[in-house]
CSV table of C-alpha atoms in Angstrom, one decimal:
chain,number,residue,atom,x,y,z
M,1,UNK,CA,3.1,6.3,-30.9
M,2,UNK,CA,6.0,4.6,-29.2
M,3,UNK,CA,7.8,4.7,-25.8
M,4,UNK,CA,10.9,6.8,-26.5
M,5,UNK,CA,12.6,7.0,-23.1
M,6,UNK,CA,12.2,6.7,-19.3
M,7,UNK,CA,13.9,8.1,-16.2
M,8,UNK,CA,13.9,6.8,-12.6
M,9,UNK,CA,14.2,9.1,-9.5
M,10,UNK,CA,15.0,8.0,-6.0
M,11,UNK,CA,13.4,10.6,-3.8
M,12,UNK,CA,13.0,11.0,0.0
M,13,UNK,CA,11.7,9.7,2.2
M,14,UNK,CA,11.9,6.3,0.6
M,15,UNK,CA,10.2,6.4,-2.8
M,16,UNK,CA,11.1,5.6,-6.4
M,17,UNK,CA,9.3,7.5,-9.2
M,18,UNK,CA,9.3,6.5,-12.9
M,19,UNK,CA,8.8,8.9,-15.8
M,20,UNK,CA,7.9,7.3,-19.1
M,21,UNK,CA,7.9,9.5,-22.3
M,22,UNK,CA,6.5,8.8,-25.7
M,23,UNK,CA,7.9,9.9,-29.0
M,24,UNK,CA,5.2,12.6,-29.3
M,25,UNK,CA,5.9,14.1,-25.9
M,26,UNK,CA,3.3,12.5,-23.6
M,27,UNK,CA,4.5,11.7,-20.1
M,28,UNK,CA,3.3,9.0,-17.7
M,29,UNK,CA,4.3,8.6,-14.1
M,30,UNK,CA,4.5,5.5,-12.0
M,31,UNK,CA,5.8,4.5,-8.5
M,32,UNK,CA,7.6,1.2,-8.6
M,33,UNK,CA,9.2,0.6,-5.2
M,34,UNK,CA,9.8,-1.9,-2.4
M,35,UNK,CA,10.4,0.2,0.7
M,36,UNK,CA,14.0,-0.3,1.6
M,37,UNK,CA,14.9,-2.0,-1.7
M,38,UNK,CA,14.5,0.9,-4.2
M,39,UNK,CA,17.8,0.2,-5.9
M,40,UNK,CA,16.9,-3.5,-6.5
M,41,UNK,CA,13.5,-2.5,-8.0
M,42,UNK,CA,15.2,0.2,-10.0
M,43,UNK,CA,17.3,-2.4,-11.7
M,44,UNK,CA,14.3,-4.6,-12.4
M,45,UNK,CA,12.4,-1.7,-14.0
M,46,UNK,CA,15.3,-0.9,-16.2
M,47,UNK,CA,15.6,-4.5,-17.3
M,48,UNK,CA,11.9,-4.8,-18.1
M,49,UNK,CA,11.7,-1.5,-20.0
M,50,UNK,CA,14.8,-2.0,-22.0
M,51,UNK,CA,13.9,-5.6,-22.8
M,52,UNK,CA,10.3,-5.3,-23.7
M,53,UNK,CA,8.9,-1.8,-23.9
M,54,UNK,CA,11.2,0.9,-25.3
M,55,UNK,CA,10.1,1.4,-28.9
M,56,UNK,CA,6.7,-0.2,-28.4
M,57,UNK,CA,3.2,1.3,-28.4
M,58,UNK,CA,2.3,2.2,-24.8
M,59,UNK,CA,-1.4,1.8,-25.5
M,60,UNK,CA,-1.2,-2.0,-25.4
M,61,UNK,CA,-1.2,-2.2,-21.6
M,62,UNK,CA,-2.7,-5.7,-21.2
M,63,UNK,CA,-0.2,-7.2,-23.7
M,64,UNK,CA,2.7,-5.4,-22.0
M,65,UNK,CA,1.6,-6.7,-18.6
M,66,UNK,CA,1.4,-10.2,-19.8
M,67,UNK,CA,4.8,-9.9,-21.6
M,68,UNK,CA,6.5,-8.6,-18.5
M,69,UNK,CA,4.9,-11.2,-16.2
M,70,UNK,CA,4.9,-14.3,-18.4
M,71,UNK,CA,8.0,-13.4,-20.5
M,72,UNK,CA,10.2,-14.5,-17.6
M,73,UNK,CA,10.3,-18.1,-16.6
M,74,UNK,CA,10.7,-17.0,-12.9
M,75,UNK,CA,7.9,-14.6,-12.0
M,76,UNK,CA,6.0,-13.0,-9.1
M,77,UNK,CA,7.5,-11.8,-5.8
M,78,UNK,CA,7.9,-8.3,-4.5
M,79,UNK,CA,10.7,-7.1,-6.8
M,80,UNK,CA,9.4,-8.1,-10.1
M,81,UNK,CA,5.7,-7.4,-9.3
M,82,UNK,CA,6.6,-3.9,-8.0
M,83,UNK,CA,8.6,-3.2,-11.1
M,84,UNK,CA,5.6,-4.2,-13.3
M,85,UNK,CA,3.3,-2.2,-11.0
M,86,UNK,CA,5.1,1.1,-11.5
M,87,UNK,CA,5.4,0.6,-15.3
M,88,UNK,CA,1.7,-0.3,-15.4
M,89,UNK,CA,0.7,2.9,-13.6
M,90,UNK,CA,2.7,5.0,-16.0
M,91,UNK,CA,1.2,3.3,-19.0
M,92,UNK,CA,-2.3,3.9,-17.7
M,93,UNK,CA,-1.4,7.6,-17.0
M,94,UNK,CA,-0.3,7.9,-20.6
M,95,UNK,CA,-3.4,6.3,-22.0
M,96,UNK,CA,-5.6,8.6,-19.9
M,97,UNK,CA,-3.7,11.7,-21.1
M,98,UNK,CA,-3.9,10.5,-24.7
M,99,UNK,CA,-7.7,10.1,-24.5
M,100,UNK,CA,-8.3,13.1,-22.2
M,101,UNK,CA,-9.9,10.9,-19.6
M,102,UNK,CA,-9.2,9.8,-16.0
M,103,UNK,CA,-8.2,6.2,-15.6
M,104,UNK,CA,-11.4,5.4,-13.8
M,105,UNK,CA,-13.4,6.3,-16.9
M,106,UNK,CA,-11.3,3.9,-18.9
M,107,UNK,CA,-12.0,1.2,-16.3
M,108,UNK,CA,-15.7,1.6,-16.7
M,109,UNK,CA,-16.5,4.7,-14.7
M,110,UNK,CA,-17.1,5.5,-11.0
M,111,UNK,CA,-19.2,3.6,-8.6
M,112,UNK,CA,-18.6,6.3,-5.9
M,113,UNK,CA,-17.9,10.0,-5.8
M,114,UNK,CA,-15.5,9.9,-2.8
M,115,UNK,CA,-13.3,7.4,-1.0
M,116,UNK,CA,-13.0,7.1,2.7
M,117,UNK,CA,-9.4,7.3,4.0
M,118,UNK,CA,-7.8,6.5,7.3
M,119,UNK,CA,-5.0,8.2,9.2
M,120,UNK,CA,-2.0,6.7,10.9
M,121,UNK,CA,-1.3,7.4,14.6
M,122,UNK,CA,1.7,6.3,16.6
M,123,UNK,CA,5.0,4.8,15.3
M,124,UNK,CA,6.6,1.5,14.9
M,125,UNK,CA,6.8,1.3,18.7
M,126,UNK,CA,3.5,3.1,19.4
M,127,UNK,CA,3.3,5.7,22.2
M,128,UNK,CA,1.1,8.6,23.1
M,129,UNK,CA,-1.6,7.3,20.8
M,130,UNK,CA,-4.6,8.7,22.7
M,131,UNK,CA,-3.6,12.3,22.2
M,132,UNK,CA,-2.6,11.7,18.6
M,133,UNK,CA,-6.0,10.0,17.9
M,134,UNK,CA,-7.9,13.0,19.3
M,135,UNK,CA,-5.9,15.4,17.1
M,136,UNK,CA,-6.6,13.4,13.9
M,137,UNK,CA,-10.3,13.1,14.7
M,138,UNK,CA,-10.4,16.8,15.4
M,139,UNK,CA,-8.9,17.3,11.9
M,140,UNK,CA,-11.9,15.4,10.4
M,141,UNK,CA,-10.7,11.8,10.1
M,142,UNK,CA,-13.2,9.2,11.0
M,143,UNK,CA,-10.9,6.2,10.8
M,144,UNK,CA,-7.4,5.6,12.3
M,145,UNK,CA,-4.8,2.9,12.2
M,146,UNK,CA,-2.1,2.1,14.7
M,147,UNK,CA,0.6,-0.6,15.2
M,148,UNK,CA,-0.6,-3.1,17.8
M,149,UNK,CA,2.8,-3.9,19.3
M,150,UNK,CA,6.5,-3.5,19.0
M,151,UNK,CA,8.6,-6.7,18.7
M,152,UNK,CA,7.2,-9.7,20.5
M,153,UNK,CA,8.6,-13.0,21.6
M,154,UNK,CA,7.2,-16.2,20.1
M,155,UNK,CA,5.4,-16.8,23.3
M,156,UNK,CA,5.4,-13.5,25.3
M,157,UNK,CA,4.2,-12.5,28.7
M,158,UNK,CA,0.7,-11.6,29.8
M,159,UNK,CA,2.0,-8.1,30.5
M,160,UNK,CA,3.0,-7.7,26.8
M,161,UNK,CA,-0.5,-8.7,25.7
M,162,UNK,CA,-2.0,-6.3,28.3
M,163,UNK,CA,0.1,-3.4,27.0
M,164,UNK,CA,-1.3,-3.9,23.6
M,165,UNK,CA,-4.8,-4.0,24.9
M,166,UNK,CA,-4.3,-0.9,27.0
M,167,UNK,CA,-3.0,1.1,24.0
M,168,UNK,CA,-6.1,0.3,22.0
M,169,UNK,CA,-8.3,1.1,25.0
M,170,UNK,CA,-6.6,4.4,25.3
M,171,UNK,CA,-7.5,5.3,21.8
M,172,UNK,CA,-11.0,4.0,22.1
M,173,UNK,CA,-11.5,6.1,25.2
M,174,UNK,CA,-10.1,9.1,23.5
M,175,UNK,CA,-12.3,9.0,20.3
M,176,UNK,CA,-15.4,7.1,21.4
M,177,UNK,CA,-17.4,4.5,19.5
M,178,UNK,CA,-18.1,6.4,16.3
M,179,UNK,CA,-14.4,6.3,15.1
M,180,UNK,CA,-13.0,3.2,13.5
M,181,UNK,CA,-9.6,2.0,14.7
M,182,UNK,CA,-7.5,-0.5,12.7
M,183,UNK,CA,-4.8,-2.4,14.5
M,184,UNK,CA,-1.7,-3.5,12.5
M,185,UNK,CA,0.1,-6.6,13.8
M,186,UNK,CA,2.7,-6.0,11.0
M,187,UNK,CA,3.5,-9.7,10.9
M,188,UNK,CA,5.4,-9.2,14.2
M,189,UNK,CA,3.3,-11.8,16.1
M,190,UNK,CA,3.6,-15.6,16.2
M,191,UNK,CA,0.6,-17.8,15.7
M,192,UNK,CA,0.0,-18.5,19.5
M,193,UNK,CA,0.4,-14.8,20.4
M,194,UNK,CA,-1.9,-13.7,17.6
M,195,UNK,CA,-4.7,-15.7,19.1
M,196,UNK,CA,-4.1,-14.2,22.6
M,197,UNK,CA,-3.8,-10.7,21.2
M,198,UNK,CA,-6.9,-10.7,19.1
M,199,UNK,CA,-8.9,-12.0,22.0
M,200,UNK,CA,-7.5,-9.3,24.3
M,201,UNK,CA,-8.3,-6.5,21.8
M,202,UNK,CA,-11.8,-7.6,20.9
M,203,UNK,CA,-13.5,-5.8,23.8
M,204,UNK,CA,-12.3,-2.5,22.4
M,205,UNK,CA,-13.8,-3.3,19.0
M,206,UNK,CA,-11.0,-2.7,16.5
M,207,UNK,CA,-12.1,-2.0,12.9
M,208,UNK,CA,-9.9,-4.9,11.8
M,209,UNK,CA,-6.6,-6.6,12.8
M,210,UNK,CA,-4.1,-6.5,10.0
M,211,UNK,CA,-1.5,-9.2,9.2
M,212,UNK,CA,-2.1,-11.1,12.4
M,213,UNK,CA,0.5,-13.5,11.1
M,214,UNK,CA,3.1,-13.4,8.3
M,215,UNK,CA,1.8,-14.2,4.9
M,216,UNK,CA,4.0,-17.3,4.9
M,217,UNK,CA,1.6,-18.5,7.7
M,218,UNK,CA,-1.7,-17.7,6.0
M,219,UNK,CA,-2.7,-21.3,6.7
M,220,UNK,CA,-3.0,-20.3,10.3
M,221,UNK,CA,-5.7,-17.7,9.6
M,222,UNK,CA,-8.7,-20.1,10.0
M,223,UNK,CA,-7.6,-21.0,13.5
M,224,UNK,CA,-7.3,-17.3,14.4
M,225,UNK,CA,-10.6,-16.5,12.9
M,226,UNK,CA,-12.3,-19.2,15.0
M,227,UNK,CA,-11.3,-17.3,18.2
M,228,UNK,CA,-12.7,-13.9,17.3
M,229,UNK,CA,-15.4,-11.8,15.6
M,230,UNK,CA,-12.9,-9.0,14.8
M,231,UNK,CA,-12.5,-8.7,11.0
M,232,UNK,CA,-9.2,-10.0,9.7
M,233,UNK,CA,-7.2,-8.0,7.1
M,234,UNK,CA,-4.1,-9.0,5.1
M,235,UNK,CA,-2.5,-8.7,1.7
M,236,UNK,CA,0.2,-6.0,1.6
M,237,UNK,CA,2.8,-8.7,1.1
M,238,UNK,CA,0.8,-10.6,-1.5
M,239,UNK,CA,1.7,-9.7,-5.1
M,240,UNK,CA,-0.8,-11.2,-7.5
M,241,UNK,CA,-4.3,-12.7,-8.0
M,242,UNK,CA,-2.7,-16.1,-7.6
M,243,UNK,CA,-1.3,-15.1,-4.1
M,244,UNK,CA,-4.8,-13.9,-3.1
M,245,UNK,CA,-6.6,-17.0,-4.4
M,246,UNK,CA,-5.7,-19.1,-1.3
M,247,UNK,CA,-7.1,-16.6,1.2
M,248,UNK,CA,-10.3,-16.1,-0.8
M,249,UNK,CA,-10.8,-19.9,-0.8
M,250,UNK,CA,-10.2,-20.1,3.0
M,251,UNK,CA,-13.1,-17.9,3.5
M,252,UNK,CA,-11.8,-16.3,6.7
M,253,UNK,CA,-10.2,-13.0,5.6
M,254,UNK,CA,-12.7,-10.1,5.6
M,255,UNK,CA,-10.5,-7.3,4.2
M,256,UNK,CA,-7.7,-7.6,1.6
M,257,UNK,CA,-5.0,-4.9,1.3
M,258,UNK,CA,-3.2,-5.3,-2.1
M,259,UNK,CA,-0.7,-2.5,-2.8
M,260,UNK,CA,-0.9,-0.8,-6.1
M,261,UNK,CA,2.9,-0.4,-6.2
M,262,UNK,CA,3.6,-4.0,-5.3
M,263,UNK,CA,0.8,-6.1,-6.6
M,264,UNK,CA,1.1,-5.6,-10.4
M,265,UNK,CA,-0.4,-2.1,-10.6
M,266,UNK,CA,-3.8,-0.9,-11.7
M,267,UNK,CA,-4.3,-3.8,-14.1
M,268,UNK,CA,-3.7,-6.5,-11.6
M,269,UNK,CA,-5.4,-4.9,-8.5
M,270,UNK,CA,-8.5,-4.3,-10.6
M,271,UNK,CA,-8.7,-8.0,-11.1
M,272,UNK,CA,-8.0,-8.8,-7.5
M,273,UNK,CA,-10.8,-6.4,-6.5
M,274,UNK,CA,-13.2,-8.3,-8.8
M,275,UNK,CA,-12.2,-11.6,-7.2
M,276,UNK,CA,-12.8,-10.1,-3.7
M,277,UNK,CA,-16.3,-9.0,-4.6
M,278,UNK,CA,-17.1,-12.6,-5.7
M,279,UNK,CA,-16.0,-13.8,-2.3
M,280,UNK,CA,-17.8,-11.0,-0.3
M,281,UNK,CA,-14.5,-9.6,0.8
M,282,UNK,CA,-13.9,-5.9,1.2
M,283,UNK,CA,-10.7,-4.1,-0.1
M,284,UNK,CA,-8.6,-1.4,1.5
M,285,UNK,CA,-5.5,-0.9,-0.7
M,286,UNK,CA,-2.2,-0.6,1.2
M,287,UNK,CA,-0.5,2.7,0.5
M,288,UNK,CA,2.1,4.1,3.0
M,289,UNK,CA,3.8,5.5,-0.1
M,290,UNK,CA,3.9,8.6,-2.3
M,291,UNK,CA,1.4,10.5,-4.5
M,292,UNK,CA,1.6,8.4,-7.6
M,293,UNK,CA,0.8,5.2,-5.7
M,294,UNK,CA,-2.1,7.0,-3.9
M,295,UNK,CA,-3.5,8.4,-7.1
M,296,UNK,CA,-3.4,4.9,-8.6
M,297,UNK,CA,-5.2,3.5,-5.6
M,298,UNK,CA,-7.9,6.1,-5.8
M,299,UNK,CA,-8.5,5.4,-9.5
M,300,UNK,CA,-9.1,1.7,-8.7
M,301,UNK,CA,-11.2,2.5,-5.6
M,302,UNK,CA,-13.4,4.6,-7.8
M,303,UNK,CA,-14.4,1.6,-9.9
M,304,UNK,CA,-14.3,-1.2,-7.4
M,305,UNK,CA,-17.5,-2.0,-5.5
M,306,UNK,CA,-15.4,-3.9,-2.9
M,307,UNK,CA,-13.3,-0.9,-2.0
M,308,UNK,CA,-14.1,0.0,1.6
M,309,UNK,CA,-11.4,2.5,2.7
M,310,UNK,CA,-8.1,3.8,1.5
M,311,UNK,CA,-4.7,4.0,3.4
M,312,UNK,CA,-2.7,7.1,2.8
M,313,UNK,CA,0.6,8.3,4.2
M,314,UNK,CA,0.1,12.0,5.1
M,315,UNK,CA,2.1,12.6,8.3
M,316,UNK,CA,3.0,9.0,8.7
M,317,UNK,CA,6.0,8.4,10.9
M,318,UNK,CA,8.2,7.3,7.9
M,319,UNK,CA,7.7,10.7,6.1
M,320,UNK,CA,10.1,12.8,8.2
M,321,UNK,CA,11.9,14.4,5.3
M,322,UNK,CA,9.2,14.7,2.6
M,323,UNK,CA,5.5,14.1,2.4
M,324,UNK,CA,2.9,13.1,-0.1
M,325,UNK,CA,1.8,16.5,-1.1
M,326,UNK,CA,5.3,17.9,-1.6
M,327,UNK,CA,5.7,16.4,-5.0
M,328,UNK,CA,2.4,17.6,-6.5
M,329,UNK,CA,1.9,20.8,-8.5
M,330,UNK,CA,-1.6,21.0,-7.1
M,331,UNK,CA,-1.8,19.4,-3.6
M,332,UNK,CA,-5.5,20.3,-3.3
M,333,UNK,CA,-6.3,17.1,-5.4
M,334,UNK,CA,-5.9,15.2,-2.1
M,335,UNK,CA,-7.8,17.6,0.2
M,336,UNK,CA,-9.6,15.5,2.8
M,337,UNK,CA,-13.1,16.4,3.9
M,338,UNK,CA,-15.0,14.5,6.6
M,339,UNK,CA,-12.6,11.7,6.3
M,340,UNK,CA,-13.0,11.3,2.5
M,341,UNK,CA,-11.1,12.3,-0.6
M,342,UNK,CA,-12.9,13.1,-3.9
M,343,UNK,CA,-12.1,11.1,-7.0
M,344,UNK,CA,-9.7,13.1,-9.2
M,345,UNK,CA,-11.2,13.9,-12.6
M,346,UNK,CA,-8.1,15.0,-14.4
M,347,UNK,CA,-6.7,12.9,-17.3
M,348,UNK,CA,-4.7,9.8,-16.5
M,349,UNK,CA,-4.0,9.4,-12.8
M,350,UNK,CA,-5.5,12.8,-12.1
M,351,UNK,CA,-2.4,14.3,-10.5
M,352,UNK,CA,0.2,16.6,-11.9
M,353,UNK,CA,3.7,15.8,-10.6
M,354,UNK,CA,6.0,18.8,-9.9
M,355,UNK,CA,8.9,17.5,-12.0
M,356,UNK,CA,11.3,20.3,-11.0
M,357,UNK,CA,10.8,19.4,-7.3
M,358,UNK,CA,11.3,15.7,-8.1
M,359,UNK,CA,14.6,16.4,-9.8
M,360,UNK,CA,15.7,18.7,-7.0
M,361,UNK,CA,14.9,16.0,-4.4
M,362,UNK,CA,16.5,13.2,-6.4
M,363,UNK,CA,19.9,15.0,-5.9
M,364,UNK,CA,19.7,14.1,-2.3
M,365,UNK,CA,21.1,10.9,-0.9
M,366,UNK,CA,18.2,8.5,-0.3
M,367,UNK,CA,19.2,5.3,1.5
M,368,UNK,CA,16.2,4.2,3.6
M,369,UNK,CA,16.1,0.7,5.1
M,370,UNK,CA,13.8,-0.6,7.7
M,371,UNK,CA,15.4,-1.2,11.1
M,372,UNK,CA,16.6,-4.6,12.2
M,373,UNK,CA,15.1,-5.3,15.6
M,374,UNK,CA,16.5,-7.9,18.0
M,375,UNK,CA,15.2,-9.8,21.0
M,376,UNK,CA,16.9,-9.6,24.3
M,377,UNK,CA,18.8,-12.7,23.5
M,378,UNK,CA,20.2,-11.2,20.3
M,379,UNK,CA,18.1,-13.1,17.8
M,380,UNK,CA,16.4,-11.1,15.0
M,381,UNK,CA,12.9,-10.0,15.7
M,382,UNK,CA,10.2,-9.3,13.1
M,383,UNK,CA,9.9,-5.6,12.3
């Protein structure tokens, strides 16, 4: 068996799908993408597959991963690791289909029957979050996540801090104490403002605060942790076990959020999850992406004792033109019940991609880029 060919599809709202085909007709799907940089990642995927994998046996996943990672003198980072991630997902999908087993069986079997999921409310500049929270809880979700702020100055006003606290208070008042509410700082907040914000939010008992500072400033996390009892989450912009090593050793991060389409795929995130367990850190994989990325996450969640909850992008504010379920032949595989999703038992990733719909949507012009925000003085703000 050998890899015969591959195709890449840029599809709305902002995703890149990879189809890998073997010489005996098996097909595996992956989702290699950096949101807003799909064309850049597409070129990296093509280079990796053409250089290392076409004509090779797809079953040797570990060797292919090491070759793609270590075969380049310059390694790591969002583009290369996302390219490796999508290829890795597709190879696991092929292996599962070849053996007639879901990926989680090949990783050692399930440690749970379902995975808890959370639902996004609000947008990048969150508004009307109270009503949105009630709606999602009425739909059966038991955990929510919202952005904490829009753009913030390096040292902002007490009013800006109070607005963030008031938004969380609105959601807490709407849903009560039984619902978990994660608050995403999105790296928009400077070190001094992060300390003020976490302290202001703490009375409303957030589930966690996410990316309180940019990953470039992870050295500031111990100082922030000293000011609060709120769990700290980070990791969506960390791309390998070596990136996570520092925060594990710091001992102040409570929840890691590796992305299965950015952090090296199923192979690498399985290793990161094992490291997290050794440091008594929980895991909630980042996934504001499409169905292949979500399927990959759930397969790892099934086998990782550290997995606490799973992000998913149904109805997220980015998905205005297409949504997760649109690309599946059987959308019921991601039916949510009581805030949980069952572990798919189909072969490979456990989902069947509607290829005709993928091809139809790939004909559309897809050119999503995140907005560039600016402060009042014209300088660029963190988005």
